[in-house]
Short mmCIF file of C-alpha atoms in Angstrom, two decimals:
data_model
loop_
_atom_site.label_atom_id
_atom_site.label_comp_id
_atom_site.label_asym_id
_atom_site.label_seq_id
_atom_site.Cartn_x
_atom_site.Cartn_y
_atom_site.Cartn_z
CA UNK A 1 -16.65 14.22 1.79
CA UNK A 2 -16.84 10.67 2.07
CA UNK A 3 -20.29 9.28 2.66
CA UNK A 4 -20.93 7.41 5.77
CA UNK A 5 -22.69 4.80 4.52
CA UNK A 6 -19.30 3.87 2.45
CA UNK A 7 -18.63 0.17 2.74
CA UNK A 8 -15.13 1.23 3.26
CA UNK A 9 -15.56 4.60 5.25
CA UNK A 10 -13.53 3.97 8.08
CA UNK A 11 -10.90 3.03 5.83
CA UNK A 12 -11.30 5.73 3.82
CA UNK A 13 -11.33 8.54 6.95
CA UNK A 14 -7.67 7.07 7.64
CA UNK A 15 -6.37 7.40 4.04
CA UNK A 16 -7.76 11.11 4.24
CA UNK A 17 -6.16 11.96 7.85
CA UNK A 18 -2.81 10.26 6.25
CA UNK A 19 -3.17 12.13 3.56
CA UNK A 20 -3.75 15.76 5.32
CA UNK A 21 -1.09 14.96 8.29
CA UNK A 22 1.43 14.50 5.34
CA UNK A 23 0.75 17.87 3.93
CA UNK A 24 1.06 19.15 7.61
CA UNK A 25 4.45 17.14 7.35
CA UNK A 26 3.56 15.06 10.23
CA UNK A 27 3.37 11.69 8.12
CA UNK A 28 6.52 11.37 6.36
CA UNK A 29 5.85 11.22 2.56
CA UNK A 30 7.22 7.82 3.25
CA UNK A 31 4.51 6.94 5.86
CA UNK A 32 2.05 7.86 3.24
CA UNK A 33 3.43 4.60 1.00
CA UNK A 34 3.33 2.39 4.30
CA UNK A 35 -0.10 3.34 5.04
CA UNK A 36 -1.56 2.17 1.50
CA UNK A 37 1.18 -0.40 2.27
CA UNK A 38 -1.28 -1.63 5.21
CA UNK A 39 -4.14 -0.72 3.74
CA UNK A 40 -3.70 -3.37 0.99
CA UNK A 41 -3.04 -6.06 3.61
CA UNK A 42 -6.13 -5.25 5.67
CA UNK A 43 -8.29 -5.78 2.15
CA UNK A 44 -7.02 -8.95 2.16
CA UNK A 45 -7.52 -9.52 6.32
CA UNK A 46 -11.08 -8.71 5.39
CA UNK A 47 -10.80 -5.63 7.19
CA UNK A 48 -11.78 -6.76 10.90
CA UNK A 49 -10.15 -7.87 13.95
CA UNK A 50 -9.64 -11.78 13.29
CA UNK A 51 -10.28 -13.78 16.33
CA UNK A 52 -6.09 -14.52 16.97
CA UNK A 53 -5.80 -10.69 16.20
CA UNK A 54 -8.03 -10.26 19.18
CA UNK A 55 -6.00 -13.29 21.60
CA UNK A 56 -2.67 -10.95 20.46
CA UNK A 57 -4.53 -7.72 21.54
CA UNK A 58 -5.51 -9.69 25.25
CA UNK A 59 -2.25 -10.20 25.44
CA UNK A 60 -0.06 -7.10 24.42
CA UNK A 61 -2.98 -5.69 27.27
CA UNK A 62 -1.24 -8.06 29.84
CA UNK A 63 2.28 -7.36 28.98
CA UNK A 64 1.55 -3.66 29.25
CA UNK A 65 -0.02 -4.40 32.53
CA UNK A 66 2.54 -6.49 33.50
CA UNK A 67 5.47 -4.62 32.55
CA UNK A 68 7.72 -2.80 35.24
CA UNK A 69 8.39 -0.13 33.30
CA UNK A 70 5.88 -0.53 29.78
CA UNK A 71 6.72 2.20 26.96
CA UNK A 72 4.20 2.98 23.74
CA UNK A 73 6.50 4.09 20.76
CA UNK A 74 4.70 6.65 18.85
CA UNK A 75 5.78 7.54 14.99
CA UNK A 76 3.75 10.03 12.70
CA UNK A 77 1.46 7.65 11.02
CA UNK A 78 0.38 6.27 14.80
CA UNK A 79 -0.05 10.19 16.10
CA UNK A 80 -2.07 11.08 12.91
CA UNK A 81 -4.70 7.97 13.23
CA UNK A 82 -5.02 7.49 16.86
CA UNK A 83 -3.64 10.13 18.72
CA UNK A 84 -7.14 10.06 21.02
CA UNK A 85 -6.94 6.66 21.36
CA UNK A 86 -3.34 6.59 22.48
CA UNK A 87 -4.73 9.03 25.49
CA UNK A 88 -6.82 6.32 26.16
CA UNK A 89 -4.64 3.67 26.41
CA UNK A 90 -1.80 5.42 28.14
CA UNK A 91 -4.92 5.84 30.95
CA UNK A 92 -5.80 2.03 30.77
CA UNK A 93 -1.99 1.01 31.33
CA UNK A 94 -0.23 3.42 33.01
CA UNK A 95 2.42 3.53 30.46
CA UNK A 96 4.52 6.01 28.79
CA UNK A 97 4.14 7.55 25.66
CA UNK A 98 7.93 8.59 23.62
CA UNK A 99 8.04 10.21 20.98
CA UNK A 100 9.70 7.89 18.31
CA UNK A 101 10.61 8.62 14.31
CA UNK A 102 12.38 7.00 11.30
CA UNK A 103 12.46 10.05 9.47
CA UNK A 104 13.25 11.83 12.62
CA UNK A 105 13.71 15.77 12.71
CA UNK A 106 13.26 18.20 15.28
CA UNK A 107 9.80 19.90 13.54
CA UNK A 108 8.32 16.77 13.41
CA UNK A 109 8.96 15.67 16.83
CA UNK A 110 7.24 18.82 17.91
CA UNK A 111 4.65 18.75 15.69
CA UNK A 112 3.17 15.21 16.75
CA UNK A 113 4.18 15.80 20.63
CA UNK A 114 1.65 18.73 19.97
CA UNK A 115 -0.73 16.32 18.16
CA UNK A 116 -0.79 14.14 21.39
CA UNK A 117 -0.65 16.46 24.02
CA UNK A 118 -3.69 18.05 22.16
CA UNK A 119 -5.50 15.00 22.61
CA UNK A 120 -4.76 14.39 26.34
CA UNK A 121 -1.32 12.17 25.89
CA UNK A 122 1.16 12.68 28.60
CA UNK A 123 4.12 13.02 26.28
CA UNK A 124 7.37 12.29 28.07
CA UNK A 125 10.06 14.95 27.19
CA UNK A 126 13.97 14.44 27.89
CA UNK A 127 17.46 14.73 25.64
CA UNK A 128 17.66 12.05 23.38
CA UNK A 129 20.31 10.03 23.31
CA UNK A 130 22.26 8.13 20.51
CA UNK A 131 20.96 4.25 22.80
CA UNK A 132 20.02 1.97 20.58
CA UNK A 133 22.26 -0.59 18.42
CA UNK A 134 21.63 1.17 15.22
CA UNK A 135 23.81 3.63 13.15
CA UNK A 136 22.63 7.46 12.91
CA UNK A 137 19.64 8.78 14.37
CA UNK A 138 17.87 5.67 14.57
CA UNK A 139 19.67 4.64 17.74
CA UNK A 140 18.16 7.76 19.56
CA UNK A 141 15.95 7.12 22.32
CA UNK A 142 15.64 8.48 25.72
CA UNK A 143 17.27 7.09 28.77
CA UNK A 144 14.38 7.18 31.19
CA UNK A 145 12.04 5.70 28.20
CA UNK A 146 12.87 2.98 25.85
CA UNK A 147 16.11 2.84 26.85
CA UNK A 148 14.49 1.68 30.17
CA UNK A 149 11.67 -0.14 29.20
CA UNK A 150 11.25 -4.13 29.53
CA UNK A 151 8.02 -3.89 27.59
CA UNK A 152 7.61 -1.84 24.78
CA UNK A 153 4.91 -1.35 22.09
CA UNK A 154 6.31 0.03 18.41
CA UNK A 155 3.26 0.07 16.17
CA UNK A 156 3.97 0.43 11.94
CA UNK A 157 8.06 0.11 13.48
CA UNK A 158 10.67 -0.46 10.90
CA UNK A 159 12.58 -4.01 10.95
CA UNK A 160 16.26 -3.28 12.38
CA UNK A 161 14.53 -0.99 15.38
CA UNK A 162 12.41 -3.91 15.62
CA UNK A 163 15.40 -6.40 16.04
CA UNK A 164 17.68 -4.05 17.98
CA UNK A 165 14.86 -3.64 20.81
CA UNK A 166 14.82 -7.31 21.04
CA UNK A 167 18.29 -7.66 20.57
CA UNK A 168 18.50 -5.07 24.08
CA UNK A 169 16.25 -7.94 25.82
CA UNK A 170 13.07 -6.30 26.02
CA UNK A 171 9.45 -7.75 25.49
CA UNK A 172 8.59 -6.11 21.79
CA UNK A 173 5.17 -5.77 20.89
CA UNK A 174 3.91 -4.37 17.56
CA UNK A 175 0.87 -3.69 15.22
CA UNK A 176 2.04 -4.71 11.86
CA UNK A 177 -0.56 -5.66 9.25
CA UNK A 178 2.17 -8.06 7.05
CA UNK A 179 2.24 -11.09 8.82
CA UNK A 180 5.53 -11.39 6.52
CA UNK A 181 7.52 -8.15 6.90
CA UNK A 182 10.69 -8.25 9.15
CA UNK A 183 8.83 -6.30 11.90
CA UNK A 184 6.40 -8.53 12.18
CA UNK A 185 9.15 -12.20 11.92
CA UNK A 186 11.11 -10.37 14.65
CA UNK A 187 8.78 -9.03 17.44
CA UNK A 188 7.90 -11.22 20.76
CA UNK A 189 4.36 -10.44 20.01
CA UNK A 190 2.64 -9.59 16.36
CA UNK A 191 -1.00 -7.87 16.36
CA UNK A 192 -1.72 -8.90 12.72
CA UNK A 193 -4.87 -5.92 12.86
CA UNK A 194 -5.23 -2.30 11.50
CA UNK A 195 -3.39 0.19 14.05
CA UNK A 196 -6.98 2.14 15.67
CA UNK A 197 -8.74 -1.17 15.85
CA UNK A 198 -5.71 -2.89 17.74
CA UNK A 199 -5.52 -0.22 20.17
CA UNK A 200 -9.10 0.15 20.84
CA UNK A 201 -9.06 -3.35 21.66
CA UNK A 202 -5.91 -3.67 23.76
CA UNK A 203 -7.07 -0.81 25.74
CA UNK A 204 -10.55 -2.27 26.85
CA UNK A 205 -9.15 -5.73 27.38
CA UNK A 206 -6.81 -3.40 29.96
CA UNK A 207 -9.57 -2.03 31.90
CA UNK A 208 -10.90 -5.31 32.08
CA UNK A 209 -8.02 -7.62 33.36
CA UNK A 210 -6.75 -9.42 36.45
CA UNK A 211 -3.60 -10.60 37.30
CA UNK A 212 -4.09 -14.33 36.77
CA UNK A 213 -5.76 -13.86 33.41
CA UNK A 214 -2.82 -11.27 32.35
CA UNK A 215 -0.39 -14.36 33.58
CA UNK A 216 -1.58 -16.95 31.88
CA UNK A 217 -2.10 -14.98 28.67
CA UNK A 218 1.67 -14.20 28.84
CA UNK A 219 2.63 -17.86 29.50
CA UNK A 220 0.52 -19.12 27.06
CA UNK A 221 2.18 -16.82 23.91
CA UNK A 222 2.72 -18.37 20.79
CA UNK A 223 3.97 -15.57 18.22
CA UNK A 224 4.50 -18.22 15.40
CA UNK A 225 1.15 -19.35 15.87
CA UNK A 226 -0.10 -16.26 15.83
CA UNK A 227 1.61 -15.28 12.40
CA UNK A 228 0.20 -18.75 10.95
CA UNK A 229 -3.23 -18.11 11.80
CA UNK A 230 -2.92 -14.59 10.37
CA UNK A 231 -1.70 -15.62 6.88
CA UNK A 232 -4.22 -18.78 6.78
CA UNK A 233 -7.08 -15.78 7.24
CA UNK A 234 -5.74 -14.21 4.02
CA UNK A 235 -5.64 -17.17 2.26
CA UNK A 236 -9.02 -18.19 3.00
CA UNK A 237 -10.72 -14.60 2.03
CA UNK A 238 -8.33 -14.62 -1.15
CA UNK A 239 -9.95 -18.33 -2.03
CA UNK A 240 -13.12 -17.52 -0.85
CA UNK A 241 -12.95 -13.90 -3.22
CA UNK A 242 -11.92 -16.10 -6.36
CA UNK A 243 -14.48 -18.16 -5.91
CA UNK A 244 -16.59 -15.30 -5.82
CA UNK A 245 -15.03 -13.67 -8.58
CA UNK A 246 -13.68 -15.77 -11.22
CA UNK A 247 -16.31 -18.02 -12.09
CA UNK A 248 -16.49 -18.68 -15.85
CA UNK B 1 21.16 6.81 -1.54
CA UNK B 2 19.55 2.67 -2.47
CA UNK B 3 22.48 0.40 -2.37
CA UNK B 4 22.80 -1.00 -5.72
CA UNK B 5 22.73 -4.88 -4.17
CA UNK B 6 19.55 -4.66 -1.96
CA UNK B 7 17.60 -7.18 -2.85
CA UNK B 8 14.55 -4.77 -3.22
CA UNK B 9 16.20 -2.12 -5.38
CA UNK B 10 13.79 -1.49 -7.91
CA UNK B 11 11.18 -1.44 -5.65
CA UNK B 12 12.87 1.50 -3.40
CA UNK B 13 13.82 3.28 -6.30
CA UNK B 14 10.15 2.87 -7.78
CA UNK B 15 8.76 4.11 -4.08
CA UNK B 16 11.57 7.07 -4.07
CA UNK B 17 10.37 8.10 -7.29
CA UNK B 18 6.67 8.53 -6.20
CA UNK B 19 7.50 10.42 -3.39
CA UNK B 20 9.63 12.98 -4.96
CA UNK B 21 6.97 13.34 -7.52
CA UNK B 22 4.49 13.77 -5.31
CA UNK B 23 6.06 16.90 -3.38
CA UNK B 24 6.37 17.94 -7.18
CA UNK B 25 2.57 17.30 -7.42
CA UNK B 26 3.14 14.98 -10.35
CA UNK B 27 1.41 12.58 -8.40
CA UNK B 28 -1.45 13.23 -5.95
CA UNK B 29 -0.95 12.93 -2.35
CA UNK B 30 -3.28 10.00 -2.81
CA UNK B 31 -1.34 8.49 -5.98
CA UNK B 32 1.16 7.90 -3.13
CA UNK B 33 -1.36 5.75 -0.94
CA UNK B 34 -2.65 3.39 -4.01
CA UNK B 35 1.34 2.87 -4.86
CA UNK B 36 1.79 1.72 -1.69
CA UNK B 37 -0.80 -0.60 -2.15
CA UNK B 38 0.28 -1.90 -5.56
CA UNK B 39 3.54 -2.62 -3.64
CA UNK B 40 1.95 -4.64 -1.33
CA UNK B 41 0.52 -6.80 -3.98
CA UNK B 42 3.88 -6.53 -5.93
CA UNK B 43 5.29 -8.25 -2.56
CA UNK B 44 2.80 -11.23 -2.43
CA UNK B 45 2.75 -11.70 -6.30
CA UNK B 46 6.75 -12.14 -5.99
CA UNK B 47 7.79 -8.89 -7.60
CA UNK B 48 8.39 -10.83 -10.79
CA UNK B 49 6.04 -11.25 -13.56
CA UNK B 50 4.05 -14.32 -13.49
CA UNK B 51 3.10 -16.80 -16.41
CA UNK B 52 0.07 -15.63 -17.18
CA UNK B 53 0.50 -12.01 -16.60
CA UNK B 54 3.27 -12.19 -19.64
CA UNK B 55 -0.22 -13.62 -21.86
CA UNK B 56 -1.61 -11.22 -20.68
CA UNK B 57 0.82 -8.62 -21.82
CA UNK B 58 1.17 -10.61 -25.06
CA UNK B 59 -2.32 -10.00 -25.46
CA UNK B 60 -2.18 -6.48 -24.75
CA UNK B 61 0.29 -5.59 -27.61
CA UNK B 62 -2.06 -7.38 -29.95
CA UNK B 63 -4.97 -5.62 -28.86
CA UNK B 64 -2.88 -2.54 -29.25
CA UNK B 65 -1.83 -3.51 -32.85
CA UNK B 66 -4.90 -4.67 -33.94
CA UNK B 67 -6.93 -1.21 -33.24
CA UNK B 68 -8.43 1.16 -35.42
CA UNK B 69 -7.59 4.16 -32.58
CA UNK B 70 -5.58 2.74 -29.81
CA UNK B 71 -4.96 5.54 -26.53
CA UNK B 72 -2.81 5.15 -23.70
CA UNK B 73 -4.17 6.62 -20.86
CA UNK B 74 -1.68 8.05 -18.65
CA UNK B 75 -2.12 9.62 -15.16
CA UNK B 76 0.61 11.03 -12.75
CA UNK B 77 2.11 7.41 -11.37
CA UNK B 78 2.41 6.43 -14.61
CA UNK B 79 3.91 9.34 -15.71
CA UNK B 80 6.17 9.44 -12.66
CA UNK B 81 7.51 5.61 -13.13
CA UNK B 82 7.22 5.10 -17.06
CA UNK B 83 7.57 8.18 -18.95
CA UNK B 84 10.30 6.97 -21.02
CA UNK B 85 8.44 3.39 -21.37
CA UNK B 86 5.59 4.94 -22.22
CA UNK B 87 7.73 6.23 -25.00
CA UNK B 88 8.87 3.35 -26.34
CA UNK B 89 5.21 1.51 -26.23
CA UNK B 90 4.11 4.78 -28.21
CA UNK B 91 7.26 4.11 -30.65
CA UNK B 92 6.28 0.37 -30.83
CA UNK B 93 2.32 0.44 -31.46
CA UNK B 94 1.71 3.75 -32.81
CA UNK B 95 -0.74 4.56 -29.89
CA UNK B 96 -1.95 7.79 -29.01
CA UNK B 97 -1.13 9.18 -25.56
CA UNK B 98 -3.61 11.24 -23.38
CA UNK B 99 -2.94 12.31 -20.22
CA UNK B 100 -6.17 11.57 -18.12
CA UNK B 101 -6.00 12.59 -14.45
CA UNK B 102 -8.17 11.47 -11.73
CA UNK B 103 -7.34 14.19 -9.03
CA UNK B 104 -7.13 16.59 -12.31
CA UNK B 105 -5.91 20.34 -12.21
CA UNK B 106 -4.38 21.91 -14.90
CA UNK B 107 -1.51 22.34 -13.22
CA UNK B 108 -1.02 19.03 -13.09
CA UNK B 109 -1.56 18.16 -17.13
CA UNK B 110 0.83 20.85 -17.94
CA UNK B 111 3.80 19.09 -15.36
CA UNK B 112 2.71 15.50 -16.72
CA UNK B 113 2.21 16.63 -20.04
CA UNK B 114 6.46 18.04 -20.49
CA UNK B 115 7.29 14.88 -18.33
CA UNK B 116 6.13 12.84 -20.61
CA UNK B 117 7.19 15.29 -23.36
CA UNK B 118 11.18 15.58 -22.30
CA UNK B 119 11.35 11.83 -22.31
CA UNK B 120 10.30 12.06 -25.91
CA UNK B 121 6.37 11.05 -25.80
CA UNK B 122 4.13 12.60 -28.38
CA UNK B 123 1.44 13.95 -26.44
CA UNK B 124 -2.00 14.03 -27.47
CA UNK B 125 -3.18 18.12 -27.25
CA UNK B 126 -7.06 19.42 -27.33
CA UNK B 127 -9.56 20.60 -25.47
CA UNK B 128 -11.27 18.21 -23.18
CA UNK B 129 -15.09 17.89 -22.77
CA UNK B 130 -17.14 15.56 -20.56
CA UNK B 131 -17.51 12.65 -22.71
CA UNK B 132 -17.52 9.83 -20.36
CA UNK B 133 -20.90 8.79 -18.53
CA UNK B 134 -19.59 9.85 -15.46
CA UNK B 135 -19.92 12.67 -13.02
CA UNK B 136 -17.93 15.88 -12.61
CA UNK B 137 -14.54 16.67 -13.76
CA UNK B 138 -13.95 12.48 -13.79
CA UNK B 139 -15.86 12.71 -17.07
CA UNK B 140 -13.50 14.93 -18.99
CA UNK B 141 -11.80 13.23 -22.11
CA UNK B 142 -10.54 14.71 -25.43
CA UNK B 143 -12.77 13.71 -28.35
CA UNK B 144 -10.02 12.66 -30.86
CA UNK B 145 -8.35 10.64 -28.21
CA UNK B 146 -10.00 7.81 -25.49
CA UNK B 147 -13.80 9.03 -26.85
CA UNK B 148 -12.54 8.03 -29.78
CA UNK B 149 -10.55 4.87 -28.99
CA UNK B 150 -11.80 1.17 -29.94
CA UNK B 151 -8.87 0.17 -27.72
CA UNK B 152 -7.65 2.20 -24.61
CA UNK B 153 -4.90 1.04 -21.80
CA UNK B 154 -5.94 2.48 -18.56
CA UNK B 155 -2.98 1.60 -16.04
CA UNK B 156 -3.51 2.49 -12.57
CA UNK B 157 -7.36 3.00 -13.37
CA UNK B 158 -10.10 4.15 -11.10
CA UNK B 159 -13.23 1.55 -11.05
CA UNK B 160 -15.87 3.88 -11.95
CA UNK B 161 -14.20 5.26 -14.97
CA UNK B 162 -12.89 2.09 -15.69
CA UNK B 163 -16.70 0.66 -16.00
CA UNK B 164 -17.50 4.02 -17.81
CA UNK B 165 -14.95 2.66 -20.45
CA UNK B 166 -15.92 -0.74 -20.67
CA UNK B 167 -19.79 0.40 -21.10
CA UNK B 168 -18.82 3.24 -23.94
CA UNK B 169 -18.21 -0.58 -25.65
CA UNK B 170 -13.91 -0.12 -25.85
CA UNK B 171 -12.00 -2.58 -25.15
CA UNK B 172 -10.46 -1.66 -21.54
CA UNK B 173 -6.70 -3.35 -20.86
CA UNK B 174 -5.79 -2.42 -17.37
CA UNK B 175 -2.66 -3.27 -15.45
CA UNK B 176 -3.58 -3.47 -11.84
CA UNK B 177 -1.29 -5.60 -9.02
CA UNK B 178 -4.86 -5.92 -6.96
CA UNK B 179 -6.27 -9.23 -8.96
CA UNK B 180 -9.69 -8.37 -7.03
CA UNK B 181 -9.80 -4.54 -7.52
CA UNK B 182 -13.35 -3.28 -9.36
CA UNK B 183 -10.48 -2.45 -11.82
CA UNK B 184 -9.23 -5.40 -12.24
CA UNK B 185 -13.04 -6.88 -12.54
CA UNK B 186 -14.21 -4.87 -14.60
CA UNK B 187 -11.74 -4.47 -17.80
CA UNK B 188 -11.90 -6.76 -20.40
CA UNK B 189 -8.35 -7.63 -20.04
CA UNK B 190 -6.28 -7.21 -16.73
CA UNK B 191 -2.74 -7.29 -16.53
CA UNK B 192 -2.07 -8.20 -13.20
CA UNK B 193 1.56 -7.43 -13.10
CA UNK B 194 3.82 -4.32 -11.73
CA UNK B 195 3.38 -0.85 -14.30
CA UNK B 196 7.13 -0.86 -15.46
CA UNK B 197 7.86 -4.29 -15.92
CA UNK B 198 4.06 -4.92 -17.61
CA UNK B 199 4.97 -1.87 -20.10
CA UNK B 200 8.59 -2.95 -21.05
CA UNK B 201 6.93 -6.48 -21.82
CA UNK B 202 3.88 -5.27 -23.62
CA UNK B 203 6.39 -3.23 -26.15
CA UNK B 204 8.96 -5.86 -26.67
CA UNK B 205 6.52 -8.28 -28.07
CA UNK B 206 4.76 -5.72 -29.84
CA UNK B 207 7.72 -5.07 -31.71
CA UNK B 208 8.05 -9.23 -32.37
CA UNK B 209 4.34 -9.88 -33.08
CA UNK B 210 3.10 -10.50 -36.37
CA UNK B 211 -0.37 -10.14 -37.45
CA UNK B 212 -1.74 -14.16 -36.90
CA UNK B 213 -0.22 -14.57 -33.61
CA UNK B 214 -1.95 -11.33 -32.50
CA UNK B 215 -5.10 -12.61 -33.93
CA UNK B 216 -5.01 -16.13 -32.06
CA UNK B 217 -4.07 -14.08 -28.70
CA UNK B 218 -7.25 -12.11 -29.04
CA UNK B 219 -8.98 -14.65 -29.65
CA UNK B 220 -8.15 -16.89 -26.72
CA UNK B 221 -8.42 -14.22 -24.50
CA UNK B 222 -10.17 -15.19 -21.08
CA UNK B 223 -9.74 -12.72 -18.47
CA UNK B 224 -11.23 -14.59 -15.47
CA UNK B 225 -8.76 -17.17 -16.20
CA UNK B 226 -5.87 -14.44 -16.05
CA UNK B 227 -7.21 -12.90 -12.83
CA UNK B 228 -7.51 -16.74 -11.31
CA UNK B 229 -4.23 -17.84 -11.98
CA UNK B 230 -2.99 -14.42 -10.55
CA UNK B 231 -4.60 -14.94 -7.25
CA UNK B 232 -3.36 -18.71 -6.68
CA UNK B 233 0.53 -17.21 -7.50
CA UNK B 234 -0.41 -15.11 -4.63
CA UNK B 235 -1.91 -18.08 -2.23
CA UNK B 236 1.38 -20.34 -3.36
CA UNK B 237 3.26 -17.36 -2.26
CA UNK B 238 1.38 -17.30 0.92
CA UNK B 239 1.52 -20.55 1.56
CA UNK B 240 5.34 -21.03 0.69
CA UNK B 241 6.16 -17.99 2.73
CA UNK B 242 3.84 -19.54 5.80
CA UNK B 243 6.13 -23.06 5.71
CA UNK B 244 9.31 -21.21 5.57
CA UNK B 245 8.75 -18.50 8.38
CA UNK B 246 6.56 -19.80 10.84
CA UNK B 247 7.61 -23.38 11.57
CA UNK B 248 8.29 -23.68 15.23
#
């Protein structure tokens, strides 16, 4: 049991559910590397929703809103740490929720459609098919989902699904903590922020928003920007930590 | 299969190693999370060893060759990445090796212990009490191995026991990719550098090193100034990386 008062619980309650959905084999033993992966990057983020973070969040909200037909890409690691609050943003946006692996097999589809049905995620079901610009089972989507979609959201997505959604035209959004990895160079719109903060966030900004806000957050996005401001907040905490910790 | 020619080879391999030894439980399911981590850290440090983490590993091997009862400390990553450099370093200083597990079941020292032993590591054998000031199974050490150490390498080390170590009055050599890890803080001499390439370095200048170069080493040791120059090589990383991939 880790103890509440834990500087680092919340942290810690994500390694554990990571940890226990792997045995369960919803995490891929790979999405157990990605998560301390993350976890490493949000150290050096300082572990809280930076204030560009937050303008990203306002406006992945908007797209979502926006979006004729908006789809929320969910893998393993995003079922096992926010399954509840994918309910909850589904309900905010009106969008729909695919089922969406790397390490994709039949069981493990199941298993986290279960996972978010179980916590009140309309799942959306359907044959799917070989769409996507990528070689083997990577390119399988469904029609009447991604394939369809001019928004979509692909938290913790690899890099060439990244690219070959924007590639198809589409508005890509995704949570990525490395301000540096290829998912996060590629997409229209980076949310440098842990995965259950970000979507808490997006999802109240949702309830909140009208239509000329949502607009001009959209016109105003500057994804480079974004990605600058996130890698200037590492900086500073890493000069601010040796300060801290390497005087003579 | 890894392509031979992806720029990140050793990495993958490294991270497809972990992950087979974890579902071998060589490695504990969270042994897989802290890799991740180090691989983040690998990423911003370069994944090449810096300046002053080869001192550092210069230092190491004349620590190492300067004890009275030198123990390497070896838990299931490093088992799983280095058991034939573990070899060598054993082959090179004449260190003991103890196999010292965090998430510790006996299952688990037996599998370690004929890892290490098929790839030709002498492995230290005896019954192991709870010598170290710490709570619980975390305490549990051999007596004729790290309790009785004047000089112990702890890769991959917890904080607390890595304190425990430090406060027994060894001399604690850690090699830890997170500069600003309690780890990292807390031993007297932090190799900030990834496990296999610190451990093939540490052994080939232990075999060159002769007895007043080790002595000048030791002697100029200054940690903080290792962990400071580790963080800038990650802040000029940073700040390269910014120039080149967010320009407008």
């Amino acid at each position: 049991m880790i103890p509440k008062d834990h500087p680092r619980y919340a942290s810690l309650v994500r390694r554990e559910k990571i940890a226990e959905a792997a045995w369960e084999r919803i995490v891929a033993m790979e999405g157990v590397g990605s998560h301390g992966r993350g976890e490493a990057f949000d150290y050096l983020i300082g572990e809280k929703t930076t204030e560009s973070a937050y303008l990203a969040e306002k406006t992945a909200a908007a797209f979502l809103l926006n979006a004729g037909c908006a789809v929320i890409s969910v893998n393993g690691n995003t079922a096992a740490l926010a399954a509840e609050l994918i309910a909850d943003l589904q309900t905010a946006t009106g969008a729909l929720v695919e089922v969406n692996l790397f390490h994709r097999t039949e069981e493990r589809i199941q298993k986290i459609t279960k996972l978010l049905e179980d916590n009140g995620v309309v799942v959306l079901k359907g044959d799917a098919e070989r769409l996507l610009p990528l070689s083997h089972d990577r390119a399988l989507c469904i029609r009447e989902g991604i394939y369809s979609s001019d928004v979509v959201i692909v938290p913790l997505e690899d890099g060439d699904r990244c690219q070959a959604l924007v590639n198809m035209g589409k508005t890509v959004i995704t949570i990525d903590l490395n301000p540096l990895s290829r998912t996060a160079q590629t997409a229209d719109l980076t949310i440098v922020d842990e995965l259950t903060r970000a979507i808490a966030n997006i999802t109240s900004e949702a309830k909140l928003m009208d239509k000329n806000q949502g607009n001009k957050l959209i016109k105003n996005l500057d994804n480079k920007k974004l990605l600058k401001s996130a890698i200037q907040s590492i900086m500073e905490n890493l000069s601010d930590a040796m300060d801290r910790k390497t005087q003579a």
